[in-house]
C-alpha positions as YAML, in Angstrom:
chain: A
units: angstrom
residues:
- id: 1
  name: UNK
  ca: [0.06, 36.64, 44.38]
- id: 2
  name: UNK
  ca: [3.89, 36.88, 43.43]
- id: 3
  name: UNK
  ca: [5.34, 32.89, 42.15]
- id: 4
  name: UNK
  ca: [8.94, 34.37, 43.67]
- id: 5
  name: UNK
  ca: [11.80, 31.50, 42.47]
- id: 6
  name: UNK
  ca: [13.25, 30.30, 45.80]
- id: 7
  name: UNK
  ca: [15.95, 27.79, 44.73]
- id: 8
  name: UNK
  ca: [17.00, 25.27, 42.51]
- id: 9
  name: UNK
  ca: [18.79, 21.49, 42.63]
- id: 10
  name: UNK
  ca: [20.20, 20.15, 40.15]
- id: 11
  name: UNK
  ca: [22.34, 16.82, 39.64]
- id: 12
  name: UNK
  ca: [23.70, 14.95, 36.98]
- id: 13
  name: UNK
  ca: [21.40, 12.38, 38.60]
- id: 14
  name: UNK
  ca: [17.64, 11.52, 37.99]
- id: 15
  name: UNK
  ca: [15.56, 12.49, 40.22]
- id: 16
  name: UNK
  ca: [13.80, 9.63, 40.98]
- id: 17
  name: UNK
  ca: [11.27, 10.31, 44.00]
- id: 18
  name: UNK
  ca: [10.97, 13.40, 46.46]
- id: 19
  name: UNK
  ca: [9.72, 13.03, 49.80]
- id: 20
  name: UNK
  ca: [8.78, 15.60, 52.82]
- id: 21
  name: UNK
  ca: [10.01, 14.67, 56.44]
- id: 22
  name: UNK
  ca: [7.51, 16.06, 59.60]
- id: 23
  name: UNK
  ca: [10.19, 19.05, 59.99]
- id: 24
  name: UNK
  ca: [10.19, 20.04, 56.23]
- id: 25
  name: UNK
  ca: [13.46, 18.32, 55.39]
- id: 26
  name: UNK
  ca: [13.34, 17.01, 51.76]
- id: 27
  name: UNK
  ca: [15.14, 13.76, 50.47]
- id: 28
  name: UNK
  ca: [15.60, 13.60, 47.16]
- id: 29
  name: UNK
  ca: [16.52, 9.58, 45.84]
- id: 30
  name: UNK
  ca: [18.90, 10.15, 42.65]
- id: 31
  name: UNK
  ca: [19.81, 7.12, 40.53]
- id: 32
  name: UNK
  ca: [22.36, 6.67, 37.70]
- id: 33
  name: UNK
  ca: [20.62, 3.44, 36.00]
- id: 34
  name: UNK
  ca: [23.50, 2.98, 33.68]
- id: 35
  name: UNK
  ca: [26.36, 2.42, 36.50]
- id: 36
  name: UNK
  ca: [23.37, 1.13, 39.05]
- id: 37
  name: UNK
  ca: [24.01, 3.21, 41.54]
- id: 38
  name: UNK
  ca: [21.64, 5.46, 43.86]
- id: 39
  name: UNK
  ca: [22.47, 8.04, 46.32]
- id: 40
  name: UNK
  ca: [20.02, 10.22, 48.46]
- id: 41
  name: UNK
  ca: [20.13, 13.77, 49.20]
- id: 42
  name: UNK
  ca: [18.33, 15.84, 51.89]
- id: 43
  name: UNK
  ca: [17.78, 19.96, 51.37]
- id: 44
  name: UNK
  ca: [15.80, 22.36, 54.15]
- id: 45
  name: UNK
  ca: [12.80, 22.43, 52.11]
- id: 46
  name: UNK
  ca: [12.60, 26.35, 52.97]
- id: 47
  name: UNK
  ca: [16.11, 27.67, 52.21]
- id: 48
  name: UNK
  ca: [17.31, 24.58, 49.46]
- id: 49
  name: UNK
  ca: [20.38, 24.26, 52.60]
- id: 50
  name: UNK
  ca: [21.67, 21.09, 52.47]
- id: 51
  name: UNK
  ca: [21.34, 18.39, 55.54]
- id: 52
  name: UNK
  ca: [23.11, 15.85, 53.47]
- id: 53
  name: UNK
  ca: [24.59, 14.97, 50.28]
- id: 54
  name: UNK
  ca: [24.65, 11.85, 48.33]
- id: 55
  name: UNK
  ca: [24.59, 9.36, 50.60]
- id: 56
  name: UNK
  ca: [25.29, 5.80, 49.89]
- id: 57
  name: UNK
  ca: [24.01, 3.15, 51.74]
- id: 58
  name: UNK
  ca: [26.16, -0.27, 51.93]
- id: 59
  name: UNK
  ca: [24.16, -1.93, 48.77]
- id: 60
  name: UNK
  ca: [24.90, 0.53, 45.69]
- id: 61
  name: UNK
  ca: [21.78, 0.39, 43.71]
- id: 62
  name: UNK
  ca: [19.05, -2.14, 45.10]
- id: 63
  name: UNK
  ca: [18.18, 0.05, 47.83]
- id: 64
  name: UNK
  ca: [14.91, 2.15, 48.57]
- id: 65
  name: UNK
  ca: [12.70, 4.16, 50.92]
- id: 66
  name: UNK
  ca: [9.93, 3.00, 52.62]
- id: 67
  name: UNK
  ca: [8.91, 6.06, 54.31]
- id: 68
  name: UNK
  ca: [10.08, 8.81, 56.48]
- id: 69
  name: UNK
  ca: [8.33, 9.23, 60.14]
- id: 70
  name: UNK
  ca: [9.77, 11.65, 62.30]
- id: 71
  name: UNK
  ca: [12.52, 12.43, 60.52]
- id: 72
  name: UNK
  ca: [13.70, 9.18, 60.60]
- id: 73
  name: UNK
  ca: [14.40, 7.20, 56.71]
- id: 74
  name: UNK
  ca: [13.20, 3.56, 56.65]
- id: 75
  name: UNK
  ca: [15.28, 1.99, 54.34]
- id: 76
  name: UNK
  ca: [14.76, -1.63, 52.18]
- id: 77
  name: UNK
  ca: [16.86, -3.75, 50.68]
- id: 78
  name: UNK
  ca: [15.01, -6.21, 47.68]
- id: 79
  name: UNK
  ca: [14.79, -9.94, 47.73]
- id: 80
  name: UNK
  ca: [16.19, -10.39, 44.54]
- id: 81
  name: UNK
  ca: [17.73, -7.72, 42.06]
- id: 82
  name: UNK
  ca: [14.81, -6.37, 39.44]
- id: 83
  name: UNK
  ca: [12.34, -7.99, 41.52]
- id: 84
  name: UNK
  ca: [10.07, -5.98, 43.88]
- id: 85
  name: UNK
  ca: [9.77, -7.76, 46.80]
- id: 86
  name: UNK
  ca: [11.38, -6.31, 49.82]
- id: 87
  name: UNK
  ca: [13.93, -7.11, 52.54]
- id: 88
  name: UNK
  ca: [15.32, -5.61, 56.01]
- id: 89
  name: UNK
  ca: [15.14, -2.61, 57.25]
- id: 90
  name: UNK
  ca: [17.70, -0.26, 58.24]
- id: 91
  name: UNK
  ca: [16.57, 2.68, 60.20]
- id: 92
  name: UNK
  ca: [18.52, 6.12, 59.14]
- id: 93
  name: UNK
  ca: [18.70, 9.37, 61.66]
- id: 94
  name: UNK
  ca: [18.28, 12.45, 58.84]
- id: 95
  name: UNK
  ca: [20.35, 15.21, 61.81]
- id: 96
  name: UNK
  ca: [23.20, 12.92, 62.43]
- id: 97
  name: UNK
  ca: [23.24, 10.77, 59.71]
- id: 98
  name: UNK
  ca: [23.82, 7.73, 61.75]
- id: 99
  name: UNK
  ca: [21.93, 4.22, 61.13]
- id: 100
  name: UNK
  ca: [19.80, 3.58, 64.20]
- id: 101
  name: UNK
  ca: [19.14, 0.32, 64.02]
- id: 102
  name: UNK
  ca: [18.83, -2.38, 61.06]
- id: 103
  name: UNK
  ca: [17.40, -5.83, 60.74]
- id: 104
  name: UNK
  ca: [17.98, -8.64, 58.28]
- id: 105
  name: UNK
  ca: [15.30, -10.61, 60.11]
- id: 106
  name: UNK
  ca: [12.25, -8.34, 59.65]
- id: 107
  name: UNK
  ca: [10.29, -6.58, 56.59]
- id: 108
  name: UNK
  ca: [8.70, -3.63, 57.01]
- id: 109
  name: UNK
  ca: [4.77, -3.24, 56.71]
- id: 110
  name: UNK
  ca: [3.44, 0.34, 57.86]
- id: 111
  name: UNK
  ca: [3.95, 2.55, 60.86]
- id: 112
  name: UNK
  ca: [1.01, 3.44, 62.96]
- id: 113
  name: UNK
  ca: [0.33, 5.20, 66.51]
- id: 114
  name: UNK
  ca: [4.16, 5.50, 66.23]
- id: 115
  name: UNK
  ca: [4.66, 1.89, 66.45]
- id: 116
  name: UNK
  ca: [6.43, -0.17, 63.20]
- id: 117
  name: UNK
  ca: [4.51, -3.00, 62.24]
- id: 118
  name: UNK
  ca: [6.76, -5.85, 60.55]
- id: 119
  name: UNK
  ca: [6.33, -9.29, 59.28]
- id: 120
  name: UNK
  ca: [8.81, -12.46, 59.22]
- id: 121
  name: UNK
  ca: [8.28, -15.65, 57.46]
- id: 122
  name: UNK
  ca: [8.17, -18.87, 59.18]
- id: 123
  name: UNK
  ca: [7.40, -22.83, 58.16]
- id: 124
  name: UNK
  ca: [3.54, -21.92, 59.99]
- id: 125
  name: UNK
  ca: [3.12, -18.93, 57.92]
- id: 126
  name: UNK
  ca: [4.14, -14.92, 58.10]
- id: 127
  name: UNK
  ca: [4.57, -14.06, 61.85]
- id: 128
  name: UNK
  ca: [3.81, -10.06, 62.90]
- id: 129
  name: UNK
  ca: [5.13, -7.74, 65.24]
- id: 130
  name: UNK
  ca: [5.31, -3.90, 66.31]
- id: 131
  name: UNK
  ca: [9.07, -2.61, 67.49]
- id: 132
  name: UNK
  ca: [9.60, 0.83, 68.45]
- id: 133
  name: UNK
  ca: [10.93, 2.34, 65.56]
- id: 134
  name: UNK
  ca: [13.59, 4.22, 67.31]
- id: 135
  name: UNK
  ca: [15.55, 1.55, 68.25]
- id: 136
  name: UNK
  ca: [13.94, -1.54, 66.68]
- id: 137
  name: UNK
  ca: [13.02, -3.40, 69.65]
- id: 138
  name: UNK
  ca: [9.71, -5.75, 69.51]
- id: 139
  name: UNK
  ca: [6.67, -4.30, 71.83]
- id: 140
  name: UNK
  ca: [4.59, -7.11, 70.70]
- id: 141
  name: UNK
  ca: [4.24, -10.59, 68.98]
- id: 142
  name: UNK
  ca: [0.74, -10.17, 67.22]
- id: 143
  name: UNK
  ca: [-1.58, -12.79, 66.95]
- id: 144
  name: UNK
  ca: [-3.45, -11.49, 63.84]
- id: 145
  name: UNK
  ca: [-4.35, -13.05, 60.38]
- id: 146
  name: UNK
  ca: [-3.06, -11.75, 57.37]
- id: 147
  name: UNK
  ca: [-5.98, -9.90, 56.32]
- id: 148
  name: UNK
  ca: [-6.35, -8.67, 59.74]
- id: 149
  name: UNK
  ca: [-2.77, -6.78, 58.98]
- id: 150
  name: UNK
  ca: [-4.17, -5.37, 55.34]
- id: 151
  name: UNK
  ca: [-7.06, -3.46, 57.10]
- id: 152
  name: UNK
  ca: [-4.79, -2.12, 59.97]
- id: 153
  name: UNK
  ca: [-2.82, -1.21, 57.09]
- id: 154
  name: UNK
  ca: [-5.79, 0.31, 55.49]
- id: 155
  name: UNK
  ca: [-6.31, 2.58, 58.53]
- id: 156
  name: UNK
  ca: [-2.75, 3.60, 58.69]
- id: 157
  name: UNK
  ca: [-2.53, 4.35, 55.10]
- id: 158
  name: UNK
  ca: [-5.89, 6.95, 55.84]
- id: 159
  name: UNK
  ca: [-4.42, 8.39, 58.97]
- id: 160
  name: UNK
  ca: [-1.58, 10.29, 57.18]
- id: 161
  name: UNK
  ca: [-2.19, 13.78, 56.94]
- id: 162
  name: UNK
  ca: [-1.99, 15.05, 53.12]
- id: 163
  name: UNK
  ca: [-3.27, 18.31, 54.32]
- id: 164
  name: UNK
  ca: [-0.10, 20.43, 53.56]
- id: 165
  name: UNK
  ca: [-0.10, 18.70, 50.07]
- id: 166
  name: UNK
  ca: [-2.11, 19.60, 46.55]
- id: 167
  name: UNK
  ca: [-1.46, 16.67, 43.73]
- id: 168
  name: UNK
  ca: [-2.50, 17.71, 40.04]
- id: 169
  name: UNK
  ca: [-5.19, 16.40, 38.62]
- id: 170
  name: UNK
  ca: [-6.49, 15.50, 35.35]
- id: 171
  name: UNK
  ca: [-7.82, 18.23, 33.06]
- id: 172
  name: UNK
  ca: [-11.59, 17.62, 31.38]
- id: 173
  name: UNK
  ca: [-12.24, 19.90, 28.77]
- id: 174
  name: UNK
  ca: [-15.67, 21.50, 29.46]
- id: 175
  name: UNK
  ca: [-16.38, 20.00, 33.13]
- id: 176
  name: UNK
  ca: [-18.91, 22.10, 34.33]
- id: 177
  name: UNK
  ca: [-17.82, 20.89, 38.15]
- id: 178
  name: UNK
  ca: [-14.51, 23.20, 37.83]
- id: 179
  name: UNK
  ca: [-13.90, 26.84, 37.68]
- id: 180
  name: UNK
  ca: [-15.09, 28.12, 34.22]
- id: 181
  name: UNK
  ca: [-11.34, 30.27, 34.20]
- id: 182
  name: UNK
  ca: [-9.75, 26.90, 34.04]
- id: 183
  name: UNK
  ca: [-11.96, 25.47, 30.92]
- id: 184
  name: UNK
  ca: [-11.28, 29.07, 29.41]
- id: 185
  name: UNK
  ca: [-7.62, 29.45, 30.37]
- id: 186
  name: UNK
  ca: [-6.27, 25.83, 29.71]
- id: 187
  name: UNK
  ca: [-8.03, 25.61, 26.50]
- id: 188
  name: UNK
  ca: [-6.69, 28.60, 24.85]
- id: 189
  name: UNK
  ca: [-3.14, 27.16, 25.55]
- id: 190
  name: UNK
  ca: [-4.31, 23.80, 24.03]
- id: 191
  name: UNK
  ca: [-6.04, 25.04, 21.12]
- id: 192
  name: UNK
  ca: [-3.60, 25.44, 18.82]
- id: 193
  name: UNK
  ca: [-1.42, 22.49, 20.37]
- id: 194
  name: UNK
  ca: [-0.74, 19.02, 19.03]
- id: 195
  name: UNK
  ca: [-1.27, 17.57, 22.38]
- id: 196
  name: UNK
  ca: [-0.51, 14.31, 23.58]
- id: 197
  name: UNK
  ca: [-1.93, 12.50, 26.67]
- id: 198
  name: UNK
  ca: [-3.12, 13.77, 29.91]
- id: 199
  name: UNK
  ca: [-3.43, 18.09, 30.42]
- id: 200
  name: UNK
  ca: [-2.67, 17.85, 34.57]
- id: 201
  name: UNK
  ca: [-3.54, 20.95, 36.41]
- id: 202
  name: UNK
  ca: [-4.47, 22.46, 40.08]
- id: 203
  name: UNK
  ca: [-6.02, 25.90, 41.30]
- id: 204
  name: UNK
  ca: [-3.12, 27.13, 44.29]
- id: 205
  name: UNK
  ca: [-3.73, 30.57, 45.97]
- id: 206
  name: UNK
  ca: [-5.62, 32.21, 43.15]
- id: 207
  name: UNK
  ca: [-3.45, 30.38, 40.57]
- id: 208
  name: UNK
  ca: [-3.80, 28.56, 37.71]
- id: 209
  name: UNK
  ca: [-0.99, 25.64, 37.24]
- id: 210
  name: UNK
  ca: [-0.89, 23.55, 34.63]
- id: 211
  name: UNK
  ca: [1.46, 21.30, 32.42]
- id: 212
  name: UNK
  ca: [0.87, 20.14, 28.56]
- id: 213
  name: UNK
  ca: [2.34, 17.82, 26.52]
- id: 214
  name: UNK
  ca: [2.83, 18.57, 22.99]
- id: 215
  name: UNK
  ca: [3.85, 17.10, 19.63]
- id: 216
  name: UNK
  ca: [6.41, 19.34, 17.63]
- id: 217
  name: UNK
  ca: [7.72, 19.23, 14.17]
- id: 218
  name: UNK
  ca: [10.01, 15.97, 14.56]
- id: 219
  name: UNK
  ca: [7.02, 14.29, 16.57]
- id: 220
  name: UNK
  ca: [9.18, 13.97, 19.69]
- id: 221
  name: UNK
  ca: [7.15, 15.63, 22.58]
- id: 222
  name: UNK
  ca: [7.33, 19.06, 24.76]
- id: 223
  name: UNK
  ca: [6.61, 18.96, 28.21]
- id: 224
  name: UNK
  ca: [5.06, 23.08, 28.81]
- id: 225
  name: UNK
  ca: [4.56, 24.51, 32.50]
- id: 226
  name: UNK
  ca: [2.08, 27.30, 33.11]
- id: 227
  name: UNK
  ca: [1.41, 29.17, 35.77]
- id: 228
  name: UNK
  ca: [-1.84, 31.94, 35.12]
- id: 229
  name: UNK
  ca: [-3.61, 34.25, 37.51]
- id: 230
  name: UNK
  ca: [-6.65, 32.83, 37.65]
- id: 231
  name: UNK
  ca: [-8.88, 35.57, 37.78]
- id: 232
  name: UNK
  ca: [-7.36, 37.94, 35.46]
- id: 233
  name: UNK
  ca: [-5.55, 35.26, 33.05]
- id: 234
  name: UNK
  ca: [-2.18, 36.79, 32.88]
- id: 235
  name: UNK
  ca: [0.39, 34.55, 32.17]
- id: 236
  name: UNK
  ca: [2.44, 34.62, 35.03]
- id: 237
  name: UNK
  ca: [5.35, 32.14, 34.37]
- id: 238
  name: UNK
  ca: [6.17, 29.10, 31.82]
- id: 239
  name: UNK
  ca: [9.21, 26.98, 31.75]
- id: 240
  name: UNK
  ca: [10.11, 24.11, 29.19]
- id: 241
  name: UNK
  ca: [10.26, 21.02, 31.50]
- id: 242
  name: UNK
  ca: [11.23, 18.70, 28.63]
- id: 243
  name: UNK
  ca: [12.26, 20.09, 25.77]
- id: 244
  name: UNK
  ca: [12.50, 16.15, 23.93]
- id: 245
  name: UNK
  ca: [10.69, 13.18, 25.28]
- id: 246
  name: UNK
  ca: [9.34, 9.83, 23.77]
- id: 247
  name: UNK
  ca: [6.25, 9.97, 25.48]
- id: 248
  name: UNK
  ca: [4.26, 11.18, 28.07]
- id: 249
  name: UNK
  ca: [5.45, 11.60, 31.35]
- id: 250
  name: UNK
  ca: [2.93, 12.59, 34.73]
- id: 251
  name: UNK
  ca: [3.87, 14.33, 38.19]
- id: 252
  name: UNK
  ca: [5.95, 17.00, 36.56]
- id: 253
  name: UNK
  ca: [5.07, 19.09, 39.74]
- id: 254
  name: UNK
  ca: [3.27, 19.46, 43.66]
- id: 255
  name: UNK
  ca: [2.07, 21.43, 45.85]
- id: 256
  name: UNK
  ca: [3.42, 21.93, 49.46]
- id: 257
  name: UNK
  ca: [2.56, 24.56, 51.59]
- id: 258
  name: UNK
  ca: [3.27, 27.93, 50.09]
- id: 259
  name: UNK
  ca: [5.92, 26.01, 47.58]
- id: 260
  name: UNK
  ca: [6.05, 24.77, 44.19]
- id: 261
  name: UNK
  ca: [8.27, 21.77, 43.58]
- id: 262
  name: UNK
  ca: [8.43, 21.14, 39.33]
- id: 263
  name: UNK
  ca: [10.48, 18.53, 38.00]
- id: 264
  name: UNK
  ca: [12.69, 19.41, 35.14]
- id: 265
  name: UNK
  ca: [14.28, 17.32, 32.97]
- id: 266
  name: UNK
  ca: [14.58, 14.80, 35.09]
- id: 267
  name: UNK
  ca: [17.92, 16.02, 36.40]
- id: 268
  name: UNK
  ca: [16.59, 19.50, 37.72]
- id: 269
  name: UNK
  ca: [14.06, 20.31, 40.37]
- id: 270
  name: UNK
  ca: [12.67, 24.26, 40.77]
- id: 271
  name: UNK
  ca: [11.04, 24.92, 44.02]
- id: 272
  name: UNK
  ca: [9.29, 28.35, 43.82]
- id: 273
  name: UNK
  ca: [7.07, 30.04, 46.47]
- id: 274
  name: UNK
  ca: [3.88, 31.20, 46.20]
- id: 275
  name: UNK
  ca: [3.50, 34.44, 48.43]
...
């Protein structure tokens, strides 16, 4: 297997989430905390080609995704700043880059059997409906309790497809349930490391990936990538995701198809494919 570096973003941004649309479109949600103000991004996840870039919404900072269906962003505004409950929704076309629809009376739950479910609040309690999310007109006034909504929920939340995804997991030194390479090839890395927290890791096409963190002489922290042929153990790749960090810090890289998204320094993401 050849890890082949297909592209790299990089802003003078965080990166604060990533997300994959149904026609491998990637939004990337940057934030500058200091001036509180976010802007969002979108790349062809194959070729790093941008859709869009930076795009500001009317509210500056207090803004967020909800989730992407069919390449169309659900937007939220909050109730309050620093305060996480949500309000509106404002529907956001990823080709044209045109706001569908948007609504100041509804919140948005979940989407399921392509139909948005929302709520509204009323003196008798919180009132539900579906619209069609492509324009934001209501189907149907539902006559359902509250918890009635949470295990609809609960079903929507199982029927999306992770398939095309592989998350890290947590490394356990000596767990006889894993590949014995991985004990072997993780803990001669660790061995002579100070390490601090968590050791994440996945096995991807016959490779080893891994991340450590790692105490150095000034005790601030080293965030180490690996990537190791898991049969033969040859080091294949390593990168420095954070060369100075306070503490630990998780979901330094994914899995998506044949790619490998890794965060780096918060500012810089490295997508590399795996052929």
């Amino acid at each position: 297997m050849k890890f082949i570096k297909n592209y790299t973003f990089t802003d003078r941004l965080q990166i604060w989430r990533l997300l994959i649309s149904g026609s491998d479109k990637l939004i990337i949600e940057l934030r500058d905390t200091d001036k509180k103000e976010v802007f969002f991004s979108c790349l062809d996840i194959h070729t790093g080609e941008p859709v869009f870039s930076k795009k500001q919404l009317d509210e500056p900072y207090w803004i967020g995704i909800e989730q992407v269906h069919d390449d169309v962003i659900f937007f939220h505004k909050f109730a309050k700043p620093d305060m996480p409950g949500h309000r509106e929704i404002i529907a956001f076309d990823i080709f044209t880059q045109d706001i569908l629809w948007k609504s100041y009376e509804y919140t948005f739950l979940f989407i399921f059997d392509d139909k948005l479910y929302v709520s509204t609040e009323s003196f008798e309690g919180n009132k539900y409906f579906t619209l069609d999310y492509k324009n934001g007109k209501v189907i149907e006034e539902l006559k359902v309790s509250s918890t009635e909504i949470a295990k609809l929920r609960n079903i929507a939340d199982q029927s999306i497809s992770h398939d095309n995804y592989i998350f890290p997991e947590i490394f356990e030194p000596g767990n006889s349930g894993v590949n014995e390479n991985v004990n072997i090839l993780i803990g001669k890395e660790a061995k002579n490391l100070d390490i601090i927290g968590n050791i994440e890791y996945t096995e991807f096409k016959g490779l080893l990936l891994f991340n450590v963190h790692f105490k150095v002489l000034d005790n601030s922290l080293v965030n180490k990538f690996f990537v190791k042929n898991l049969e033969t153990g040859e080091e294949i790749f390593t990168e420095i995701l954070n060369a100075n960090v306070n503490a630990f810090a998780p979901d330094s890289f994914f899995c998506y198809k044949n790619y490998v998204l890794i965060l780096k320094e918060k500012k810089e993401l490295l997508v590399y494919k795996i052929e």
